[in-house]
């Protein structure tokens, strides 16, 4: 890749001449020309990054407008996802509830009866509820990512034939998973009523936390969908990543079990913060840690920006490469 | 003088293929600095204009670049170099119902495909009966599309596409599947579009159909534009090339 090395070299040399200029103020006259050129080059570079930023913001505004214009398609695509999935199955939509329920029961058995993971200081919460509060949003996250990852590839025939905003394909899969989540959530509500768990007004924090989770999910989804279209290795990599990720996120264990020295890593993993915040507000009845939540929001927004920028930069070659 | 709706200005489209198939081959090649992809030129410096209300046939042998032109017009591909301008709502009829979901019923697919082509729900509601009537598959409309025959698939796809009220209609080979009666019906509908000054881009291997329906033609061979102009002249030139072989 000669282009890249050239670019790096040029930048490096201009940086060095800048350093030299600052070192030798007395040689200013001799190097006058060079100073001028260096400064010009660096301001030019700043302008470029400003332009990139500007272009990205314009692209975002345009994309939002496009999605609003094509909202009927978005609704139809979400409908397609939900309707088509359980056709020709006897239990149909019941699978949406059955799946997480069965998973929760198996895991509860493994981790409360065999492994006996402590549920945390608050004590008398049954492990199954403790697990379910974290497992549901985690399942939403993992399912959204893995189906968004293959969403573009699965719609190859559409991408090569009809024009519409491509982000709709990713957005619709992520939205369809939210419908699943809402249905599965009803089980949790029933569960909490049966166990008569106390709930405070702090439970409303769930709404902003959920929004942060979806921002993070959307950013990663855009990135993985576009990357998987170009290299199918990504989907296998992602399923591996998701397994590992679940273990570094306090889904099956409480966050307080994380050792002090790993707390920083924990804070930078938005999913860890989000899952922990769900537990704090739904089961603990308290406030989430506002600093952690803010960091999670910042990281999520950054991920969304990067994911979107990557998606947009690859969009033009989607139909050539699919 | 009618306005130009589609302009191709020196359009070149190149595709990159990875020359090394596996990672084992790819990595050493990358380190050695060999070229990791080779290009294939699908369209080579092509320029033409299509005016509003014209019916243009695109002819040429297989693999000459016809479909690439359609994809560029439909906006699903972007050119490597050159400029393309397209004005107006496009209804692409490229191959059979791209957006059909096999598990959904015909009716559900009408809404889905209508939305993909940019129709509002209200517009589909208003046109639903007309679409079903045109497709002549009323008794199967609530069956999953996966049980349809390819002819039924195509009828439904065509029926939806013509109800988009396009300004530009792209028709690619799809009429080959329907029976004679349905083909005649489609051509009648396309004649009606023609009278209403709708631009039609028509790709077919049947020169008879092109001659019968189009006013103009573009002949493409080996990624290059060989000739364009009045349909009879262009078709004649194409026939001569075929006969030489």
Coordinates of C-alpha atoms in Angstrom, one line a residue:
Chain A
X1 CA 0.0 0.0 0.0
X2 CA 2.3 2.8 -1.2
X3 CA -0.4 5.5 -0.7
X4 CA -0.7 5.0 3.0
X5 CA 3.0 4.8 3.7
X6 CA 3.5 8.0 1.7
X7 CA 0.8 9.8 3.7
X8 CA 2.4 8.8 7.0
X9 CA 5.8 9.8 5.8
X10 CA 4.6 13.2 4.7
X11 CA 2.9 13.9 7.9
X12 CA 5.9 12.7 9.9
X13 CA 8.3 14.9 8.0
X14 CA 6.1 18.0 8.3
X15 CA 5.8 17.3 12.0
X16 CA 9.6 17.0 12.3
X17 CA 10.2 20.3 10.5
X18 CA 7.7 21.9 12.7
X19 CA 9.6 20.7 15.8
X20 CA 12.9 21.9 14.2
X21 CA 11.4 25.3 13.6
X22 CA 10.3 25.7 17.2
X23 CA 13.7 24.5 18.4
X24 CA 15.7 27.0 16.4
X25 CA 14.0 30.3 16.6
X26 CA 17.2 32.0 15.5
X27 CA 17.1 30.2 12.2
X28 CA 13.7 31.6 11.5
X29 CA 14.9 33.6 8.5
X30 CA 16.7 30.7 6.9
X31 CA 13.8 28.4 7.4
X32 CA 11.3 31.1 6.8
X33 CA 9.9 29.4 3.8
X34 CA 9.7 26.1 5.5
X35 CA 7.8 27.6 8.5
X36 CA 5.3 29.1 6.2
X37 CA 4.8 25.8 4.3
X38 CA 4.6 23.8 7.5
X39 CA 2.0 26.0 9.0
X40 CA 0.0 26.1 5.8
X41 CA 0.1 22.3 5.7
X42 CA -1.0 21.9 9.2
X43 CA -3.9 24.4 9.0
X44 CA -4.9 22.6 5.8
X45 CA -5.0 19.4 7.7
X46 CA -7.1 21.0 10.4
X47 CA -9.5 22.3 7.8
X48 CA -9.7 18.8 6.4
X49 CA -10.7 17.3 9.7
X50 CA -13.2 20.1 10.2
X51 CA -14.6 19.2 6.7
X52 CA -14.8 15.5 7.6
X53 CA -16.7 16.5 10.8
X54 CA -19.0 18.8 8.8
X55 CA -19.7 16.2 6.2
X56 CA -20.5 13.6 8.8
X57 CA -23.0 15.9 10.5
X58 CA -24.6 16.7 7.1
X59 CA -24.7 13.0 6.3
X60 CA -26.5 12.3 9.7
X61 CA -29.1 15.0 9.1
X62 CA -29.7 13.7 5.5
X63 CA -30.0 10.1 6.8
X64 CA -32.5 11.1 9.4
X65 CA -34.6 13.0 6.8
X66 CA -34.4 10.0 4.5
X67 CA -35.5 7.6 7.2
X68 CA -38.5 9.8 8.0
X69 CA -39.3 10.0 4.3
X70 CA -39.2 6.2 4.1
X71 CA -40.8 5.5 7.4
X72 CA -43.6 3.4 5.8
X73 CA -40.9 1.1 4.4
X74 CA -39.3 0.9 7.9
X75 CA -42.7 -0.1 9.4
X76 CA -43.3 -2.7 6.6
X77 CA -39.8 -4.2 7.1
X78 CA -40.3 -4.4 10.9
X79 CA -43.7 -6.1 10.2
X80 CA -42.0 -8.5 7.8
X81 CA -39.4 -9.5 10.4
X82 CA -42.0 -10.1 13.1
X83 CA -44.6 -11.7 10.9
X84 CA -42.4 -14.0 8.8
X85 CA -40.3 -15.4 11.6
X86 CA -42.8 -17.8 13.2
X87 CA -44.8 -18.7 10.2
X88 CA -45.2 -22.5 9.8
X89 CA -44.5 -23.0 13.5
X90 CA -47.1 -24.4 15.9
X91 CA -46.2 -22.3 18.9
X92 CA -45.7 -19.2 16.9
X93 CA -45.2 -16.0 18.9
X94 CA -45.1 -18.0 22.1
X95 CA -41.5 -18.8 21.2
X96 CA -40.6 -15.2 21.9
X97 CA -41.5 -15.8 25.5
X98 CA -40.5 -19.4 25.8
X99 CA -37.0 -18.9 24.7
X100 CA -35.7 -16.5 27.3
X101 CA -37.8 -18.2 30.0
X102 CA -36.2 -21.6 29.3
X103 CA -32.8 -20.0 29.2
X104 CA -33.4 -18.3 32.5
X105 CA -34.6 -21.5 34.2
X106 CA -31.6 -23.5 33.0
X107 CA -29.1 -20.8 34.0
X108 CA -30.8 -20.3 37.3
X109 CA -30.4 -24.0 38.0
X110 CA -26.7 -23.9 37.1
X111 CA -25.7 -20.7 38.9
X112 CA -27.9 -20.7 42.0
X113 CA -28.2 -24.4 42.9
X114 CA -24.8 -25.7 41.6
X115 CA -22.5 -22.7 41.5
X116 CA -24.3 -20.6 44.1
X117 CA -23.5 -17.1 43.0
X118 CA -24.3 -14.5 45.6
X119 CA -26.9 -12.1 44.3
X120 CA -25.5 -9.1 46.3
X121 CA -26.0 -7.3 49.5
X122 CA -29.7 -6.7 49.1
X123 CA -30.1 -10.3 50.0
X124 CA -33.5 -11.9 49.7
X125 CA -33.9 -11.5 45.9
X126 CA -34.3 -14.9 44.2
X127 CA -31.5 -15.6 41.8
X128 CA -33.9 -16.2 39.0
X129 CA -35.3 -12.7 39.1
X130 CA -31.8 -11.3 39.7
X131 CA -30.7 -13.1 36.5
X132 CA -33.7 -12.3 34.4
X133 CA -33.4 -8.5 34.9
X134 CA -30.0 -8.7 33.3
X135 CA -30.6 -11.6 30.9
X136 CA -33.5 -9.9 29.1
X137 CA -31.6 -6.8 28.0
X138 CA -28.5 -8.8 27.3
X139 CA -30.5 -11.2 25.0
X140 CA -31.9 -8.1 23.3
X141 CA -28.4 -6.8 22.7
X142 CA -26.9 -10.1 21.5
X143 CA -29.9 -11.0 19.3
X144 CA -30.0 -7.5 17.8
X145 CA -26.3 -7.5 17.0
X146 CA -26.2 -11.0 15.5
X147 CA -29.3 -10.5 13.3
X148 CA -28.3 -6.9 12.3
X149 CA -24.9 -8.3 11.3
X150 CA -26.5 -10.5 8.6
X151 CA -29.3 -8.1 7.7
X152 CA -27.6 -6.6 4.7
X153 CA -26.3 -9.9 3.4
X154 CA -29.8 -11.5 3.7
X155 CA -31.3 -8.6 1.7
X156 CA -28.8 -9.0 -1.1
X157 CA -31.5 -9.2 -3.8
X158 CA -32.9 -5.9 -2.6
X159 CA -29.6 -4.1 -2.3
X160 CA -28.6 -4.9 -5.9
X161 CA -32.0 -3.9 -7.3
X162 CA -33.8 -1.1 -5.6
X163 CA -32.7 2.1 -4.1
X164 CA -33.7 3.1 -0.6
X165 CA -31.7 4.2 2.5
X166 CA -29.7 1.1 3.5
X167 CA -29.7 2.0 7.1
X168 CA -33.4 1.0 7.1
X169 CA -32.4 -2.6 6.8
X170 CA -30.3 -2.4 10.0
X171 CA -32.7 -0.2 11.8
X172 CA -35.7 -2.5 11.0
X173 CA -33.9 -5.6 12.4
X174 CA -32.9 -3.8 15.6
X175 CA -36.5 -2.5 16.0
X176 CA -38.0 -5.9 15.4
X177 CA -35.9 -7.3 18.3
X178 CA -37.3 -4.5 20.5
X179 CA -40.8 -5.9 19.9
X180 CA -39.6 -9.3 21.1
X181 CA -38.1 -7.7 24.1
X182 CA -41.3 -6.0 25.0
X183 CA -43.1 -9.3 24.9
X184 CA -40.5 -11.1 26.9
X185 CA -40.6 -8.3 29.4
X186 CA -44.2 -9.2 30.3
X187 CA -42.8 -12.4 31.9
X188 CA -40.6 -10.4 34.1
X189 CA -43.4 -8.2 35.2
X190 CA -45.5 -11.2 36.1
X191 CA -42.6 -12.7 37.9
X192 CA -42.1 -9.5 40.0
X193 CA -45.7 -9.3 40.9
X194 CA -45.7 -13.0 42.0
X195 CA -42.6 -12.5 44.2
X196 CA -44.1 -9.1 45.4
X197 CA -40.8 -7.3 44.8
X198 CA -41.0 -3.6 45.9
X199 CA -40.6 -1.1 43.2
X200 CA -39.8 2.6 43.6
X201 CA -40.2 5.5 41.2
X202 CA -36.5 5.1 40.4
X203 CA -37.7 2.4 38.0
X204 CA -38.3 5.2 35.5
X205 CA -34.5 5.4 35.1
X206 CA -35.0 2.3 33.0
X207 CA -36.1 4.5 30.0
X208 CA -32.9 6.5 29.6
X209 CA -30.8 3.5 30.3
X210 CA -32.7 1.6 27.6
X211 CA -32.1 4.5 25.2
X212 CA -28.4 4.4 25.8
X213 CA -28.4 0.6 25.2
X214 CA -30.2 1.1 21.9
X215 CA -27.8 3.8 20.8
X216 CA -24.9 1.5 21.6
X217 CA -26.5 -1.4 19.8
X218 CA -27.3 0.7 16.7
X219 CA -23.7 1.9 16.4
X220 CA -22.3 -1.6 16.6
X221 CA -25.0 -3.0 14.3
X222 CA -24.2 -0.5 11.6
X223 CA -20.5 -1.3 11.8
X224 CA -20.9 -5.1 11.9
X225 CA -23.6 -5.1 9.1
X226 CA -21.3 -3.2 6.7
X227 CA -18.2 -5.1 7.7
X228 CA -20.0 -8.5 7.3
X229 CA -21.1 -7.5 3.8
X230 CA -17.5 -7.1 2.8
X231 CA -16.0 -10.0 4.8
X232 CA -18.3 -12.8 6.0
X233 CA -15.7 -13.7 8.7
X234 CA -17.3 -11.0 10.7
X235 CA -20.4 -13.0 11.6
X236 CA -18.3 -15.8 13.0
X237 CA -16.1 -13.4 14.8
X238 CA -19.2 -11.7 16.3
X239 CA -20.7 -14.8 17.7
X240 CA -17.4 -15.6 19.4
X241 CA -17.2 -12.1 20.7
X242 CA -20.7 -12.1 22.1
X243 CA -20.0 -15.2 24.2
X244 CA -16.8 -13.7 25.6
X245 CA -18.6 -10.3 26.1
X246 CA -21.3 -11.9 28.2
X247 CA -18.8 -13.1 30.7
X248 CA -17.1 -9.7 31.1
X249 CA -20.5 -8.2 31.7
X250 CA -22.3 -8.8 35.0
X251 CA -25.2 -10.8 33.6
X252 CA -24.8 -14.0 35.6
X253 CA -22.9 -12.4 38.5
X254 CA -23.4 -9.2 40.5
X255 CA -21.2 -6.2 39.6
X256 CA -19.7 -6.0 43.1
X257 CA -17.8 -9.2 42.4
X258 CA -15.7 -7.3 39.9
X259 CA -12.2 -6.7 41.5
X260 CA -11.2 -3.1 42.1
X261 CA -8.4 -3.1 39.6
X262 CA -10.7 -4.1 36.7
X263 CA -13.2 -1.3 37.6
X264 CA -11.9 1.0 34.8
X265 CA -12.4 -1.7 32.1
X266 CA -15.8 -2.3 33.6
X267 CA -16.7 1.4 33.3
X268 CA -15.6 1.5 29.7
X269 CA -17.8 -1.4 28.7
X270 CA -21.2 0.3 28.2
X271 CA -23.1 -3.1 28.5
X272 CA -21.6 -3.7 31.9
X273 CA -22.7 -0.3 33.1
X274 CA -26.1 -0.6 31.5
X275 CA -26.9 -4.1 32.9
X276 CA -25.7 -3.0 36.3
X277 CA -27.9 0.1 36.2
X278 CA -31.0 -2.0 35.3
X279 CA -30.4 -4.1 38.5
X280 CA -29.8 -1.0 40.6
X281 CA -33.0 0.7 39.5
X282 CA -35.4 -2.3 39.1
X283 CA -34.3 -4.5 42.0
X284 CA -32.4 -2.2 44.3
X285 CA -34.9 0.6 43.9
X286 CA -32.0 3.1 43.9
X287 CA -30.5 5.6 41.5
X288 CA -28.0 4.4 38.9
X289 CA -24.4 5.7 39.2
X290 CA -24.7 8.9 37.2
X291 CA -21.1 9.2 36.4
X292 CA -20.9 5.6 35.0
X293 CA -24.1 6.3 33.0
X294 CA -22.7 9.4 31.5
X295 CA -19.5 7.6 30.5
X296 CA -21.7 4.9 28.9
X297 CA -23.7 7.5 27.1
X298 CA -20.6 9.2 25.7
X299 CA -19.0 5.9 24.7
X300 CA -22.3 4.8 23.0
X301 CA -22.6 8.1 21.1
X302 CA -19.0 7.7 19.9
X303 CA -19.7 4.2 18.8
X304 CA -22.8 5.3 16.9
X305 CA -20.8 8.0 15.1
X306 CA -18.0 5.7 14.2
X307 CA -20.4 2.9 13.1
X308 CA -22.5 5.3 11.0
X309 CA -19.4 6.9 9.4
X310 CA -18.0 3.4 8.5
X311 CA -21.4 2.3 7.1
X312 CA -21.7 5.4 5.0
X313 CA -18.1 5.1 3.7
X314 CA -18.9 1.6 2.5
X315 CA -22.4 2.1 1.3
X316 CA -21.4 3.0 -2.2
X317 CA -19.7 -0.3 -2.8
X318 CA -22.4 -2.5 -1.2
X319 CA -24.0 -3.7 -4.4
X320 CA -20.6 -4.3 -6.0
X321 CA -19.4 -6.6 -3.2
X322 CA -22.5 -8.4 -1.9
Chain B
X1 CA -38.1 19.8 -27.3
X2 CA -38.6 17.5 -24.3
X3 CA -36.3 17.5 -21.4
X4 CA -33.5 15.1 -20.7
X5 CA -34.2 12.7 -17.8
X6 CA -31.2 10.4 -17.9
X7 CA -27.7 11.5 -18.7
X8 CA -24.6 9.3 -18.8
X9 CA -21.4 11.3 -19.2
X10 CA -18.3 9.3 -19.8
X11 CA -19.4 6.6 -17.3
X12 CA -16.9 3.9 -16.5
X13 CA -17.7 1.1 -14.0
X14 CA -15.0 -1.1 -12.7
X15 CA -15.3 -4.1 -10.4
X16 CA -12.5 -5.3 -8.2
X17 CA -12.0 -9.0 -7.7
X18 CA -9.8 -10.5 -5.2
X19 CA -7.1 -12.5 -7.0
X20 CA -6.1 -14.5 -4.0
X21 CA -8.9 -16.8 -2.9
X22 CA -7.8 -17.8 0.6
X23 CA -6.2 -16.0 3.5
X24 CA -3.1 -18.2 3.1
X25 CA -2.6 -16.8 -0.3
X26 CA -3.7 -13.3 0.5
X27 CA -1.4 -12.6 3.4
X28 CA 2.0 -13.4 1.7
X29 CA 0.8 -11.4 -1.4
X30 CA 0.0 -8.4 0.8
X31 CA 3.4 -8.6 2.5
X32 CA 5.2 -9.0 -0.8
X33 CA 3.3 -6.0 -2.1
X34 CA 1.7 -7.8 -5.0
X35 CA -1.6 -6.5 -6.2
X36 CA -4.4 -8.0 -4.1
X37 CA -7.2 -7.2 -6.5
X38 CA -7.6 -7.1 -10.2
X39 CA -10.1 -4.9 -12.0
X40 CA -12.8 -5.8 -14.5
X41 CA -14.3 -3.1 -16.6
X42 CA -18.0 -3.6 -16.9
X43 CA -18.7 -0.3 -18.7
X44 CA -16.1 1.6 -20.6
X45 CA -16.5 5.4 -21.1
X46 CA -20.2 5.3 -22.0
X47 CA -22.2 8.5 -22.8
X48 CA -25.8 8.8 -23.8
X49 CA -28.9 10.8 -23.1
X50 CA -32.5 9.7 -22.7
X51 CA -35.3 12.2 -23.1
X52 CA -38.6 12.3 -21.3
X53 CA -41.2 9.9 -22.9
X54 CA -38.7 7.9 -24.9
X55 CA -38.8 4.2 -25.0
X56 CA -35.2 2.9 -25.2
X57 CA -34.2 -0.7 -25.8
X58 CA -30.8 -1.7 -24.5
X59 CA -29.4 -4.6 -26.5
X60 CA -26.3 -6.7 -26.6
X61 CA -25.0 -10.2 -25.9
X62 CA -24.8 -11.7 -22.4
X63 CA -22.3 -10.1 -20.1
X64 CA -22.0 -6.9 -22.2
X65 CA -23.0 -4.6 -19.4
X66 CA -26.7 -4.1 -19.9
X67 CA -27.7 -4.9 -16.3
X68 CA -24.9 -2.7 -15.0
X69 CA -26.4 0.2 -16.9
X70 CA -29.8 -0.5 -15.3
X71 CA -28.3 -0.7 -11.9
X72 CA -26.6 2.6 -12.4
X73 CA -29.9 4.2 -13.5
X74 CA -31.7 2.7 -10.6
X75 CA -29.1 4.2 -8.3
X76 CA -28.1 1.0 -6.6
X77 CA -24.5 1.3 -8.0
X78 CA -22.3 4.3 -8.4
X79 CA -20.0 4.8 -11.3
X80 CA -16.2 4.5 -10.9
X81 CA -15.7 7.6 -13.0
X82 CA -18.0 9.8 -14.9
X83 CA -21.3 11.4 -14.1
X84 CA -24.9 10.2 -14.1
X85 CA -28.0 12.3 -13.7
X86 CA -31.5 10.9 -13.3
X87 CA -34.6 12.9 -12.8
X88 CA -37.9 11.5 -11.6
X89 CA -39.4 8.6 -9.7
X90 CA -38.0 5.3 -10.9
X91 CA -39.8 2.0 -10.8
X92 CA -37.4 -0.8 -11.3
X93 CA -38.6 -4.1 -12.6
X94 CA -35.2 -5.8 -12.5
X95 CA -35.7 -9.5 -12.3
X96 CA -38.5 -11.1 -10.4
X97 CA -39.9 -9.4 -7.3
X98 CA -36.7 -8.6 -5.4
X99 CA -38.5 -7.7 -2.3
X100 CA -40.9 -10.6 -2.1
X101 CA -40.7 -12.5 1.2
X102 CA -41.6 -16.2 0.5
X103 CA -43.3 -16.7 3.9
X104 CA -45.6 -13.8 3.6
X105 CA -48.9 -13.9 1.6
X106 CA -49.4 -12.2 -1.7
X107 CA -51.4 -9.4 0.0
X108 CA -48.7 -8.8 2.6
X109 CA -46.1 -8.8 -0.2
X110 CA -48.0 -6.1 -2.1
X111 CA -47.7 -3.8 0.9
X112 CA -44.0 -4.7 1.5
X113 CA -43.1 -4.3 -2.2
X114 CA -45.1 -1.1 -2.5
X115 CA -43.2 0.4 0.4
X116 CA -39.9 -0.7 -1.1
X117 CA -40.8 1.1 -4.3
X118 CA -41.6 4.2 -2.3
X119 CA -45.4 4.0 -2.1
X120 CA -47.4 5.3 0.9
X121 CA -49.7 2.9 2.7
X122 CA -52.7 5.0 1.6
X123 CA -51.7 4.8 -2.0
X124 CA -51.4 1.0 -1.8
X125 CA -54.8 0.8 -0.1
X126 CA -56.3 2.7 -2.9
X127 CA -54.6 0.5 -5.6
X128 CA -54.9 -2.8 -3.9
X129 CA -57.9 -4.1 -5.8
X130 CA -56.5 -2.9 -9.1
X131 CA -53.1 -4.6 -8.4
X132 CA -54.9 -7.9 -7.6
X133 CA -57.0 -7.6 -10.7
X134 CA -54.1 -6.9 -12.9
X135 CA -52.1 -9.8 -11.5
X136 CA -55.1 -12.2 -12.0
X137 CA -54.2 -14.2 -8.9
X138 CA -57.1 -13.1 -6.7
X139 CA -57.8 -16.7 -5.4
X140 CA -54.2 -17.1 -4.2
X141 CA -53.7 -13.6 -2.8
X142 CA -53.8 -14.8 0.8
X143 CA -51.5 -17.7 0.2
X144 CA -47.8 -17.5 1.1
X145 CA -45.8 -16.4 -2.0
X146 CA -43.5 -19.5 -1.7
X147 CA -46.3 -21.6 -3.1
X148 CA -46.6 -19.4 -6.2
X149 CA -45.4 -20.5 -9.6
X150 CA -42.7 -18.3 -11.2
X151 CA -45.3 -16.9 -13.6
X152 CA -47.6 -15.9 -10.7
X153 CA -44.6 -14.3 -8.9
X154 CA -43.8 -12.3 -12.0
X155 CA -47.5 -11.2 -12.5
X156 CA -47.6 -9.9 -9.0
X157 CA -44.3 -8.1 -9.2
X158 CA -45.3 -6.5 -12.5
X159 CA -48.7 -5.5 -11.2
X160 CA -47.1 -3.8 -8.2
X161 CA -44.4 -2.0 -10.2
X162 CA -46.8 -0.5 -12.7
X163 CA -49.0 0.9 -9.9
X164 CA -46.1 3.0 -8.6
X165 CA -46.9 5.7 -11.2
X166 CA -43.3 5.9 -12.2
X167 CA -41.8 8.6 -14.3
X168 CA -39.1 6.1 -15.4
X169 CA -39.9 2.4 -15.8
X170 CA -37.1 -0.1 -16.0
X171 CA -38.0 -3.5 -17.5
X172 CA -35.3 -6.2 -17.5
X173 CA -36.1 -9.5 -19.2
X174 CA -38.9 -10.2 -16.9
X175 CA -41.5 -10.6 -19.5
X176 CA -39.9 -13.8 -20.6
X177 CA -41.7 -15.7 -17.8
X178 CA -45.3 -14.8 -18.3
X179 CA -47.6 -16.6 -20.8
X180 CA -48.6 -15.0 -24.1
X181 CA -51.8 -13.5 -22.9
X182 CA -50.1 -11.9 -19.9
X183 CA -47.2 -10.6 -22.1
X184 CA -49.8 -9.0 -24.4
X185 CA -51.5 -7.4 -21.4
X186 CA -48.1 -6.1 -20.1
X187 CA -47.3 -4.6 -23.5
X188 CA -50.7 -2.9 -23.7
X189 CA -50.0 -1.4 -20.3
X190 CA -46.5 -0.3 -21.4
X191 CA -48.0 1.3 -24.6
X192 CA -50.4 3.2 -22.3
X193 CA -47.4 4.4 -20.3
X194 CA -45.7 5.4 -23.5
X195 CA -48.7 7.5 -24.5
X196 CA -48.6 9.2 -21.1
X197 CA -45.0 10.3 -21.8
X198 CA -43.4 7.9 -19.3
X199 CA -39.8 7.0 -20.0
X200 CA -39.2 3.3 -20.4
X201 CA -35.9 1.5 -20.4
X202 CA -36.3 -2.0 -21.8
X203 CA -33.8 -4.8 -21.8
X204 CA -34.6 -7.9 -23.9
X205 CA -32.8 -10.5 -25.9
X206 CA -35.8 -10.6 -28.2
X207 CA -35.0 -8.1 -31.0
X208 CA -38.6 -8.4 -32.2
X209 CA -40.0 -7.1 -28.9
X210 CA -37.4 -4.2 -28.9
X211 CA -38.2 -3.3 -32.5
X212 CA -41.9 -3.5 -31.9
X213 CA -42.0 -1.4 -28.7
X214 CA -39.0 1.0 -28.6
X215 CA -38.3 4.1 -30.6
X216 CA -34.6 4.1 -29.8
X217 CA -32.0 1.6 -28.9
X218 CA -28.5 1.4 -27.4
X219 CA -26.2 -1.4 -28.5
X220 CA -23.5 -2.5 -26.1
X221 CA -20.9 -5.1 -26.6
X222 CA -17.8 -5.9 -24.5
X223 CA -18.5 -3.0 -22.1
X224 CA -18.4 -0.5 -24.9
X225 CA -21.2 1.5 -26.6
X226 CA -21.2 0.3 -30.2
X227 CA -24.1 2.4 -31.5
X228 CA -27.2 4.3 -30.5
X229 CA -30.1 5.9 -32.3
X230 CA -33.2 4.9 -34.2
X231 CA -34.2 1.4 -33.1
X232 CA -34.2 -0.1 -36.6
X233 CA -30.7 1.0 -37.5
X234 CA -29.2 -0.1 -34.2
X235 CA -30.9 -3.5 -34.3
X236 CA -29.7 -4.0 -37.9
X237 CA -26.2 -3.4 -36.8
X238 CA -26.5 -5.8 -33.9
X239 CA -28.0 -8.5 -36.3
X240 CA -25.1 -8.0 -38.7
X241 CA -22.6 -8.6 -35.9
X242 CA -24.4 -11.8 -34.8
X243 CA -24.5 -13.1 -38.3
X244 CA -20.8 -12.5 -38.9
X245 CA -20.1 -15.0 -36.1

